[in-house]
mmCIF file of C-alpha atoms in Angstrom:
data_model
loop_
_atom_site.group_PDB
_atom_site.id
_atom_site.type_symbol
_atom_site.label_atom_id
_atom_site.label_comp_id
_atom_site.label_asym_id
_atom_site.label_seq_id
_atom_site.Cartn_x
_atom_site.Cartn_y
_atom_site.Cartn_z
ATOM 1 C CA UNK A 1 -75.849 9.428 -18.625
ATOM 2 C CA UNK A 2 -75.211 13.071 -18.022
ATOM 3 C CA UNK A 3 -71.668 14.477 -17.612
ATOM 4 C CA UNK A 4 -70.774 15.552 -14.042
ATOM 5 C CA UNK A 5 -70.622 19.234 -14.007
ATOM 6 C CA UNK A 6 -67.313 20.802 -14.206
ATOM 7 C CA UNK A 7 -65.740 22.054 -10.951
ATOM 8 C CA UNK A 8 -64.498 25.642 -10.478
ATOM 9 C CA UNK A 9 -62.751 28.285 -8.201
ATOM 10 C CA UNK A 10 -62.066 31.582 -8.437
ATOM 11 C CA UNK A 11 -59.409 33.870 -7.242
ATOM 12 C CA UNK A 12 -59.950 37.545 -7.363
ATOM 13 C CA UNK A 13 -64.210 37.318 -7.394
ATOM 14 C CA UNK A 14 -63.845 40.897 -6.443
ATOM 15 C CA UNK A 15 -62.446 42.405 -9.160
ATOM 16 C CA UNK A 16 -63.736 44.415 -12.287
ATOM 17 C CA UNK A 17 -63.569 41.093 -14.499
ATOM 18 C CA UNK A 18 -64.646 38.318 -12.257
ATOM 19 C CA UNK A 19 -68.086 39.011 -13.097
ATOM 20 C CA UNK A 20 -67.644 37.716 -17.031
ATOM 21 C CA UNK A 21 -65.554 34.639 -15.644
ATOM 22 C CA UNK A 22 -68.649 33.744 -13.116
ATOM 23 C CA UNK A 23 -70.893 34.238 -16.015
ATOM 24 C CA UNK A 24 -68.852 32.249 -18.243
ATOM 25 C CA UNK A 25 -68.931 29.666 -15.729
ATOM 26 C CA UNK A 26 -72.430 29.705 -15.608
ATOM 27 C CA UNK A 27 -73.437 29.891 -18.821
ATOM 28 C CA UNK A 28 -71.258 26.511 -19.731
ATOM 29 C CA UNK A 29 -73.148 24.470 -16.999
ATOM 30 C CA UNK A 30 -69.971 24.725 -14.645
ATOM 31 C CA UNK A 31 -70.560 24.767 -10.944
ATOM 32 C CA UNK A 32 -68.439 26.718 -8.483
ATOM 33 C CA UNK A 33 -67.088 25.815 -5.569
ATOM 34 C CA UNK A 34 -65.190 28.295 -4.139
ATOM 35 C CA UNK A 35 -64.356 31.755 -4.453
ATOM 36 C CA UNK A 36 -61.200 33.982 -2.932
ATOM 37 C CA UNK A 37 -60.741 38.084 -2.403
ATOM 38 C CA UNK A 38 -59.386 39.948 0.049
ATOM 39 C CA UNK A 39 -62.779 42.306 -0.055
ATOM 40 C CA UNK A 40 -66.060 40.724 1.039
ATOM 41 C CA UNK A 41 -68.395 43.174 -0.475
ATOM 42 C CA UNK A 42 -68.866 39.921 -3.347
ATOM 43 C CA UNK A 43 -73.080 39.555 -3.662
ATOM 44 C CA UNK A 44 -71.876 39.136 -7.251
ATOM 45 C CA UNK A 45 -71.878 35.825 -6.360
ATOM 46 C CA UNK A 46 -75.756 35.716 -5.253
ATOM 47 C CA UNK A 47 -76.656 36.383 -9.019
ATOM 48 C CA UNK A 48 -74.747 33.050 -10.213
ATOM 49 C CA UNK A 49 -73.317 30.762 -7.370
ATOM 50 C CA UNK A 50 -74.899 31.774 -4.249
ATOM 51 C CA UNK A 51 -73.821 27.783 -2.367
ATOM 52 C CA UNK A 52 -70.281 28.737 -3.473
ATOM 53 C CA UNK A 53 -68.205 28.822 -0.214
ATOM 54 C CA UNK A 54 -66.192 32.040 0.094
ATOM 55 C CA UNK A 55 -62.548 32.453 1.883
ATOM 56 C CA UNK A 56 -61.094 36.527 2.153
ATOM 57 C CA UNK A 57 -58.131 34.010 4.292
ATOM 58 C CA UNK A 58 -56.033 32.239 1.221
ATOM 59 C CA UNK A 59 -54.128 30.019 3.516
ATOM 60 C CA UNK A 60 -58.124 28.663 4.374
ATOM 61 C CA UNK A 61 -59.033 29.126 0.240
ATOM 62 C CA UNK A 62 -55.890 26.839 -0.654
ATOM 63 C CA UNK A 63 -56.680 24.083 2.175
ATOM 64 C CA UNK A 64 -60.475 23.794 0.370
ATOM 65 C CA UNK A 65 -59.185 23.369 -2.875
ATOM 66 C CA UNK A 66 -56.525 20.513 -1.480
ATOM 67 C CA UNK A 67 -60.009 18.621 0.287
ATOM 68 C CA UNK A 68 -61.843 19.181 -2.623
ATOM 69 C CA UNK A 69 -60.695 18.608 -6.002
ATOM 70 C CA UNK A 70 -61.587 20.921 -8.483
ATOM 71 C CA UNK A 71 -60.754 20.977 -11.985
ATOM 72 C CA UNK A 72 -60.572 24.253 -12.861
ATOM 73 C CA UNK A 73 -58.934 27.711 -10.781
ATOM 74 C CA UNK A 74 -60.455 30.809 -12.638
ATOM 75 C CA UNK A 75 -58.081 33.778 -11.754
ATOM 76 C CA UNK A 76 -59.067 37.551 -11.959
ATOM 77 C CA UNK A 77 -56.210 38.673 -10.032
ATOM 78 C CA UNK A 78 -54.087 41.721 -10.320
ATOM 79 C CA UNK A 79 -51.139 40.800 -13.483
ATOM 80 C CA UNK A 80 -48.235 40.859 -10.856
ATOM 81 C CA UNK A 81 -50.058 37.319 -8.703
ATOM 82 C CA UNK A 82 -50.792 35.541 -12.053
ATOM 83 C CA UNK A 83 -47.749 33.452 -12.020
ATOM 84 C CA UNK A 84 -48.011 32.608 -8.435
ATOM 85 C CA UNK A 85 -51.760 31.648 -8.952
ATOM 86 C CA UNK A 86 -51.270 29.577 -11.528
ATOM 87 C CA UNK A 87 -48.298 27.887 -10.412
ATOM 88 C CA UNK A 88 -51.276 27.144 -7.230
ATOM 89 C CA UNK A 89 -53.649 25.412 -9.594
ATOM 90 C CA UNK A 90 -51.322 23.217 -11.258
ATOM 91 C CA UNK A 91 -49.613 22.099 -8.099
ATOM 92 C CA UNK A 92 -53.111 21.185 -6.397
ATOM 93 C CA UNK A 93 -54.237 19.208 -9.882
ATOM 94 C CA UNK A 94 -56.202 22.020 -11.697
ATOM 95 C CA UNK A 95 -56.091 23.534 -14.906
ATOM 96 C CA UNK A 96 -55.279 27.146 -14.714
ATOM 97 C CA UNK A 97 -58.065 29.808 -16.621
ATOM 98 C CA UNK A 98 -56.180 33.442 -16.341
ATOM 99 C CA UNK A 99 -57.394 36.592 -17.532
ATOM 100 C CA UNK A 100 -54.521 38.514 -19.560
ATOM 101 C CA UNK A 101 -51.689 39.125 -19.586
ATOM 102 C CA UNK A 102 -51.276 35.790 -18.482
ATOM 103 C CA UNK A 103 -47.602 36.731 -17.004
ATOM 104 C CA UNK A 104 -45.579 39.923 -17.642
ATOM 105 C CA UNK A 105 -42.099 38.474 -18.665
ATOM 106 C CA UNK A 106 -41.211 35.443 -20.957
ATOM 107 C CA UNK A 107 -39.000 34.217 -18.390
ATOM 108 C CA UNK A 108 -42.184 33.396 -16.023
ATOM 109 C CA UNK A 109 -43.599 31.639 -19.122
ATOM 110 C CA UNK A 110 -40.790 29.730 -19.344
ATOM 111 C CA UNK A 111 -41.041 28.670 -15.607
ATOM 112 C CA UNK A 112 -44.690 28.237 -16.391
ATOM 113 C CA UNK A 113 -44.272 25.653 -19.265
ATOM 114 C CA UNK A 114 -41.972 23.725 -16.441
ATOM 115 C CA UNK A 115 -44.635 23.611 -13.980
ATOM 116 C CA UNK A 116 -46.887 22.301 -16.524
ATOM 117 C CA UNK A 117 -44.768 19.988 -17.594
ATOM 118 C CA UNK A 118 -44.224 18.526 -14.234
ATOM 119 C CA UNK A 119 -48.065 18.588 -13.232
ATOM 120 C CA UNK A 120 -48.978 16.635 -16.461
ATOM 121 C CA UNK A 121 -46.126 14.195 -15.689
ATOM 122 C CA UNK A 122 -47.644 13.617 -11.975
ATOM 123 C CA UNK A 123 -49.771 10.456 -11.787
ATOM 124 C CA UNK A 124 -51.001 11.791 -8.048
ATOM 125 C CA UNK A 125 -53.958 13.713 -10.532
ATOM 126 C CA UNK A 126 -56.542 12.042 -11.876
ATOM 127 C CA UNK A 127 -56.699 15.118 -14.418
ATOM 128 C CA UNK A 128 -54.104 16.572 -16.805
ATOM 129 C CA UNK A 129 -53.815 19.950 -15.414
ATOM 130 C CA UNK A 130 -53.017 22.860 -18.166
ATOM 131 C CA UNK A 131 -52.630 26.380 -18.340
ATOM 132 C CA UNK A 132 -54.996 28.693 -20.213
ATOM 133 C CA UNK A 133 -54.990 32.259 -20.985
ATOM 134 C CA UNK A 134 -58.001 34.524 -22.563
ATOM 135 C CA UNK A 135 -57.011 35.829 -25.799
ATOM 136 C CA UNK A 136 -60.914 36.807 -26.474
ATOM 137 C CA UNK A 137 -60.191 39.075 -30.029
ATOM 138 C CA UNK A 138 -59.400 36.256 -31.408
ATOM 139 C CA UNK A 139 -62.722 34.973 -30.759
ATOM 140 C CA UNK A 140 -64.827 38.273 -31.675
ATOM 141 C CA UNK A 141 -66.731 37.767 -34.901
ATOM 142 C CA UNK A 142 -65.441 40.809 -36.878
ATOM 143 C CA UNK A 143 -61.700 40.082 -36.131
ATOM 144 C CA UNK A 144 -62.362 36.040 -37.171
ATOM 145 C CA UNK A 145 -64.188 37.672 -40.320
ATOM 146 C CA UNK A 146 -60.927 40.181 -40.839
ATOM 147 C CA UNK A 147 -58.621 37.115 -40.779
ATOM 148 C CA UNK A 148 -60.190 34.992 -43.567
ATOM 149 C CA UNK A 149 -60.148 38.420 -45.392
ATOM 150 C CA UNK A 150 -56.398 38.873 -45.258
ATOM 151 C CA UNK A 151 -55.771 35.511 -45.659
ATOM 152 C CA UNK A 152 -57.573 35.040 -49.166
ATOM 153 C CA UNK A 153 -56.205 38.089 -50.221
ATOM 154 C CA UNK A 154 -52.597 36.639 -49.131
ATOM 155 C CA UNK A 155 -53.200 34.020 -51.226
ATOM 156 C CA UNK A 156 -53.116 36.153 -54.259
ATOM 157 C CA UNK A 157 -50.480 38.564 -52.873
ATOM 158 C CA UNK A 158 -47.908 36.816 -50.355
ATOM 159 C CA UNK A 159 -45.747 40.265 -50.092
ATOM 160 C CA UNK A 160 -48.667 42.710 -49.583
ATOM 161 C CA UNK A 161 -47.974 44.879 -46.038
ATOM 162 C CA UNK A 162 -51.234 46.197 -44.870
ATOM 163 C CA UNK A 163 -50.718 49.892 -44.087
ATOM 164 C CA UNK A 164 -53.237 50.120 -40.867
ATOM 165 C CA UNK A 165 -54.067 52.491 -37.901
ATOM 166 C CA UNK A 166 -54.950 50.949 -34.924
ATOM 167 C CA UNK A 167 -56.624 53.395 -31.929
ATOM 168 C CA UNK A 168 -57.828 51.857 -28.635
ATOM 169 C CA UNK A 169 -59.233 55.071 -26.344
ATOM 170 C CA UNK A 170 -60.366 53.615 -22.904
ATOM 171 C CA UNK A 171 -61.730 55.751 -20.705
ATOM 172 C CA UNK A 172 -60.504 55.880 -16.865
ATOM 173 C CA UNK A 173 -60.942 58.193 -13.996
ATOM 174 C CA UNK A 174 -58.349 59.420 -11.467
ATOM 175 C CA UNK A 175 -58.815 56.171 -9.513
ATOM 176 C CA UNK A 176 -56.869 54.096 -12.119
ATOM 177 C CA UNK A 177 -53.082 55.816 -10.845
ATOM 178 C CA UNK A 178 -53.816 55.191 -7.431
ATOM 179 C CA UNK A 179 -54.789 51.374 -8.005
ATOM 180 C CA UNK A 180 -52.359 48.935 -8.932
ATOM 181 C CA UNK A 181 -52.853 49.217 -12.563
ATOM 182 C CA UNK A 182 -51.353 52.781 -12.344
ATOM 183 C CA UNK A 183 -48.066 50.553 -11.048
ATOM 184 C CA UNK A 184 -45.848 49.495 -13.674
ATOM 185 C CA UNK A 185 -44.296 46.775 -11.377
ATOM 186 C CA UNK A 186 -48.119 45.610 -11.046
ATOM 187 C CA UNK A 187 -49.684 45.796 -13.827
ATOM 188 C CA UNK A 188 -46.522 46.073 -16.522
ATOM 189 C CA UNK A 189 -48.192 49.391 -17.419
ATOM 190 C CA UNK A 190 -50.244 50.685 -20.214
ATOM 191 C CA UNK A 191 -49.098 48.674 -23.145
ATOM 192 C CA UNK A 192 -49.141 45.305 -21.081
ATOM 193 C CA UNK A 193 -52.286 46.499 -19.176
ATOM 194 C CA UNK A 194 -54.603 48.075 -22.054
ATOM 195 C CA UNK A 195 -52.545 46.769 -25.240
ATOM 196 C CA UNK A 196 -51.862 43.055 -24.637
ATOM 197 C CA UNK A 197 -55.292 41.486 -26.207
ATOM 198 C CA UNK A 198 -54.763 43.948 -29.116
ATOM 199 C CA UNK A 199 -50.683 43.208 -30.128
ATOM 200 C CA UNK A 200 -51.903 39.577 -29.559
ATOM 201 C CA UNK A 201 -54.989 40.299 -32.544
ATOM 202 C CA UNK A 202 -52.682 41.856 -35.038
ATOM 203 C CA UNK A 203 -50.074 38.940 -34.848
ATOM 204 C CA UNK A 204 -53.093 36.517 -35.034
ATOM 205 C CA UNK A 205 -54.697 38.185 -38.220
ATOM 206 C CA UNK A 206 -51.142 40.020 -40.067
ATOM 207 C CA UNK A 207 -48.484 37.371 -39.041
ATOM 208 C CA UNK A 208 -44.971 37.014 -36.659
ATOM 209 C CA UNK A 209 -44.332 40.838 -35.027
ATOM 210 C CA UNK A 210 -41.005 41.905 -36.220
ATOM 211 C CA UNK A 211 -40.491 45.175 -34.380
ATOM 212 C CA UNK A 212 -41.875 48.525 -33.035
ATOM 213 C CA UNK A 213 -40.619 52.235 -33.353
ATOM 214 C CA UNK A 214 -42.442 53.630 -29.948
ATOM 215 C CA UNK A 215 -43.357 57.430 -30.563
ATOM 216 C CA UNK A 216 -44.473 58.227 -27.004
ATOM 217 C CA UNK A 217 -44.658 56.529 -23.799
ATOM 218 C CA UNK A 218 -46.512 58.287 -20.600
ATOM 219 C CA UNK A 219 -49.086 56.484 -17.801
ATOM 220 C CA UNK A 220 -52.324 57.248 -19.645
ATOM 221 C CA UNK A 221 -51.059 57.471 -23.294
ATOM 222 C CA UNK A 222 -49.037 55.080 -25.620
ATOM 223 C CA UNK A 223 -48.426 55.362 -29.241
ATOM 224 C CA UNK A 224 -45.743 53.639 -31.959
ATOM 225 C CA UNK A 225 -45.170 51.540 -34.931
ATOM 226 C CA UNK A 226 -45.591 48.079 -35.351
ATOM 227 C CA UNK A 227 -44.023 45.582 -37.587
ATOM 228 C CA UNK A 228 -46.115 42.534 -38.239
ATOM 229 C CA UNK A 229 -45.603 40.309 -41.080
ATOM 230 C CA UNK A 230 -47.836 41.560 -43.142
ATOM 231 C CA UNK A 231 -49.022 44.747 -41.850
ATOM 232 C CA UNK A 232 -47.317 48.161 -40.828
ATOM 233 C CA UNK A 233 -49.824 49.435 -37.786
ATOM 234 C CA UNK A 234 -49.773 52.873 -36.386
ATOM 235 C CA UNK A 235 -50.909 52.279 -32.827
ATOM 236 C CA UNK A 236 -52.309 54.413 -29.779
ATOM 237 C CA UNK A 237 -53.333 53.037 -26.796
ATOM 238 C CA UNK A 238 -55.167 55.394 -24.234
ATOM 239 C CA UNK A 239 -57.287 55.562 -21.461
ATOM 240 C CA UNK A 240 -57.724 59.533 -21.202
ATOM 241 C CA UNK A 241 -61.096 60.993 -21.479
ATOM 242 C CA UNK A 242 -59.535 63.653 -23.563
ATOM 243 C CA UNK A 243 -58.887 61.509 -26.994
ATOM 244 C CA UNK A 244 -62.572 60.845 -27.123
ATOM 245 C CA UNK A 245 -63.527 64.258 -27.560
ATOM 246 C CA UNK A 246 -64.771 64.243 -30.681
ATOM 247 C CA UNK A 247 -65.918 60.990 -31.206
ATOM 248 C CA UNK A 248 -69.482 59.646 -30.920
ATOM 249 C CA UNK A 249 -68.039 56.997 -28.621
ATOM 250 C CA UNK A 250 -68.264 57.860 -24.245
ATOM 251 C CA UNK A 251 -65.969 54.934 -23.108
ATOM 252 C CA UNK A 252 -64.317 53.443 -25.151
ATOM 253 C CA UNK A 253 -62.947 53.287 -28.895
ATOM 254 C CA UNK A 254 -61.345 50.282 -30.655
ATOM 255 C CA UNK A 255 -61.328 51.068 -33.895
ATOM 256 C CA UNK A 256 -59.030 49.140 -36.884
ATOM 257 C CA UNK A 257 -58.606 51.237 -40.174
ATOM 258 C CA UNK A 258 -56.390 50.987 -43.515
ATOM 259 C CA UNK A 259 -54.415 54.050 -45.043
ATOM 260 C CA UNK A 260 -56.846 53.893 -48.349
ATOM 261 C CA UNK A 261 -53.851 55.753 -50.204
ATOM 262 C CA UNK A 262 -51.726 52.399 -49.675
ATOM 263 C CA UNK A 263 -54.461 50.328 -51.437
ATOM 264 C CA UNK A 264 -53.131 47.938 -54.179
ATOM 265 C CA UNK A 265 -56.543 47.996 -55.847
ATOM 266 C CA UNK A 266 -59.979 49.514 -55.729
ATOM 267 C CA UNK A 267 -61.490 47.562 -52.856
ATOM 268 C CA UNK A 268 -62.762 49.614 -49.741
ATOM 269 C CA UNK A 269 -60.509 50.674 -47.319
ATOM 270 C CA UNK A 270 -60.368 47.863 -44.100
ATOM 271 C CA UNK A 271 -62.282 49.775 -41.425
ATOM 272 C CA UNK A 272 -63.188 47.299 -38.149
ATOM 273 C CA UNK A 273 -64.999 49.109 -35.372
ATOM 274 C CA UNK A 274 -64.944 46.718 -32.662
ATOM 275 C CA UNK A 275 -66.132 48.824 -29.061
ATOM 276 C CA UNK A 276 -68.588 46.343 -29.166
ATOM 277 C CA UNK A 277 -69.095 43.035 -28.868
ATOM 278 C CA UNK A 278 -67.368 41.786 -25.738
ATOM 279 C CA UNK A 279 -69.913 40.868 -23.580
ATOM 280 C CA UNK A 280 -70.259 37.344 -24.629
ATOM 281 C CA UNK A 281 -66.309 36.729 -25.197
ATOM 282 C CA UNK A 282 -65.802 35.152 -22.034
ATOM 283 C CA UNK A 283 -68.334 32.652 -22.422
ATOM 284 C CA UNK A 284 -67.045 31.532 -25.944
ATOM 285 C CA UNK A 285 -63.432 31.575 -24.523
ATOM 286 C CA UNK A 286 -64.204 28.906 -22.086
ATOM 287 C CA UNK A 287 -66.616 27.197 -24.480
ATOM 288 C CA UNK A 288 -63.479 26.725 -26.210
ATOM 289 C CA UNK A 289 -61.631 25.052 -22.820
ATOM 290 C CA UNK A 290 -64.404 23.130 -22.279
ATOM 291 C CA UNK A 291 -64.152 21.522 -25.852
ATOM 292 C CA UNK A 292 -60.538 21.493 -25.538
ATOM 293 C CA UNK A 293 -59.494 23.989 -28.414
ATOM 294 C CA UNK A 294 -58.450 26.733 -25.634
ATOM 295 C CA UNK A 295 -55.202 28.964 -25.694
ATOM 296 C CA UNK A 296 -52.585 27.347 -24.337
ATOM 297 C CA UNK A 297 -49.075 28.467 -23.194
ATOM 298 C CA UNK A 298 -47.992 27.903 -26.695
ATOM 299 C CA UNK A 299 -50.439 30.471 -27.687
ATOM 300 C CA UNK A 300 -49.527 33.040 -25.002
ATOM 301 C CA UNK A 301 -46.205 33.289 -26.400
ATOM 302 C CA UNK A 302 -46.080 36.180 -29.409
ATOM 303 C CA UNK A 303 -48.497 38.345 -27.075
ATOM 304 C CA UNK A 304 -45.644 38.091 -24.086
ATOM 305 C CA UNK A 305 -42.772 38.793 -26.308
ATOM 306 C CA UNK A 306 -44.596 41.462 -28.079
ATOM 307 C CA UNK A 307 -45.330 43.607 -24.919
ATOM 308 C CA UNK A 308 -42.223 42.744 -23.008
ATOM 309 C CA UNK A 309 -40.112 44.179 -26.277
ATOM 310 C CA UNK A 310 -42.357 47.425 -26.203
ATOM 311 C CA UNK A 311 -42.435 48.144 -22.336
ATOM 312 C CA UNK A 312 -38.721 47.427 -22.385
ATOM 313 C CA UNK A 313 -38.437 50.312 -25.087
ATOM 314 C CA UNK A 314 -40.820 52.422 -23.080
ATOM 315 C CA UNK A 315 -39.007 52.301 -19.849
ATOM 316 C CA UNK A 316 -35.227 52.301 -20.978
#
């Protein structure tokens, strides 16, 4: 007998991201139900769901999802709603799917893991709602490849600190300061915005962050020192045309590389391009819901504190 398909919404169809999510959706045999924004330009939808019912009211978008029971809320809202969003699924019996950062304080994660808490303990759900976030590095094929790396070479040197460079250049036009992103009460700013997904892959592959010296803070432009456990990473995070001047990249640049001077042996330096490769991230991520091995709260945790440390350096 064939599994009933999985039901979604999705909150913020509009957006820049929703796209991947309704793909991901898609391409994991998922149906959707319903969709929510505030613009109706959305024929996004035609491509994937076109049956999907569509609310811009979300009073009218929250009284569907309480007829109709859905198992999963997708949510591609602006970073400041997030916590209100979620807190939505899990009180109407859905597990929560939310793009990152999942919140911008630990203190909402906190709050979060008590909502949780309470919505697994409910016996009014047939489901066990949870709370999901999309770390999708972690998933890319070079960084899984970069982690078994360090971690056989850890095995033969337990103290070794990887002297890295770490450069993320993403390109944005003047329309980014005038959105919310540009809004550092919105979108937590540049390093929460553009760096969270990246502070969360260097924890995952080099180990527990222990600290950051921040260089230079600005709207468009970031850069610092990180501590991880094993690695010492000069960082810059921007999203100015500018830095990718002379670079055979035109958008964007993610680019991991090691100091080869610091080498403890003759092995190439580490060098992990990685501009590419994130179309399909989205649909792996909630391959790995689906199959229950997703990020959890438990997992959201380092990238949170890491970001909320820097920012709060940044803005002091």
């Amino acid at each position: 007998m064939q599994a009933a398909k999985k039901r979604f919404g999705i909150i913020g169809v509009g957006g820049y991201i929703a796209p991947r999510h309704l793909r991901a959706i898609y391409d994991n045999g998922g149906e959707l139900m319903c969709a929510l924004d505030k613009h109706d330009c959305v024929g996004v939808l035609d491509r994937y769901f076109p049956n999907a019912e569509f609310f811009t009211n979300e009073a009218e978008f929250i009284e569907y999802m309480r007829a109709n029971r859905l198992d999963f809320l997708s949510i591609c809202t602006p970073n400041f709603l997030h916590f209100s969003h979620i807190a939505l699924a899990l009180q109407n019996g859905a597990s929560a799917i939310c793009e990152k950062p999942l919140v911008l304080e630990s203190n909402e994660l906190s709050a979060l893991e008590k909502l949780e808490s309470s919505a697994l303990d409910s016996s009014s759900f047939l489901c066990q709602p949870r709370v999901y976030g999309i770390l999708q590095l972690r998933l890319h094929p070079q960084i899984q490849a970069l982690k078994a790396q360090v971690e056989n070479e850890l095995m033969r040197n337990p103290k070794h600190i990887y002297k890295l460079s770490l450069r993320y250049i993403s390109a944005r036009g003047k329309w980014y300061h005038k959105s919310w992103k540009g809004d550092v009460q919105k979108s937590g700013g540049i390093i929460c915005n553009i760096g969270v997904h990246l502070f969360d892959m260097l924890a995952f592959v080099f180990g527990d962050f222990v600290g950051n010296e921040l260089a230079h803070y600005e709207a468009s432009r970031a850069s610092g020192v990180a501590h991880f456990a094993h690695a010492q990473v000069e960082w810059l995070l921007s999203i100015c045309a500018s830095d990718l001047a002379h670079s055979s990249h035109n958008q964007a640049l993610r680019i991991l590389e090691e100091d080869s001077r610091a080498l403890p042996s003759a092995r190439p330096a580490l060098r992990i391009d990685f501009s590419q490769g994130f179309e399909d991230l989205h649909t792996a991520s909630y391959n790995e819901i689906l199959q229950g091995r997703g990020f959890t709260l438990s997992a959201q945790k380092q990238a949170i504190t890491i970001i909320e440390s820097i920012t709060k350096q940044a803005l002091s």
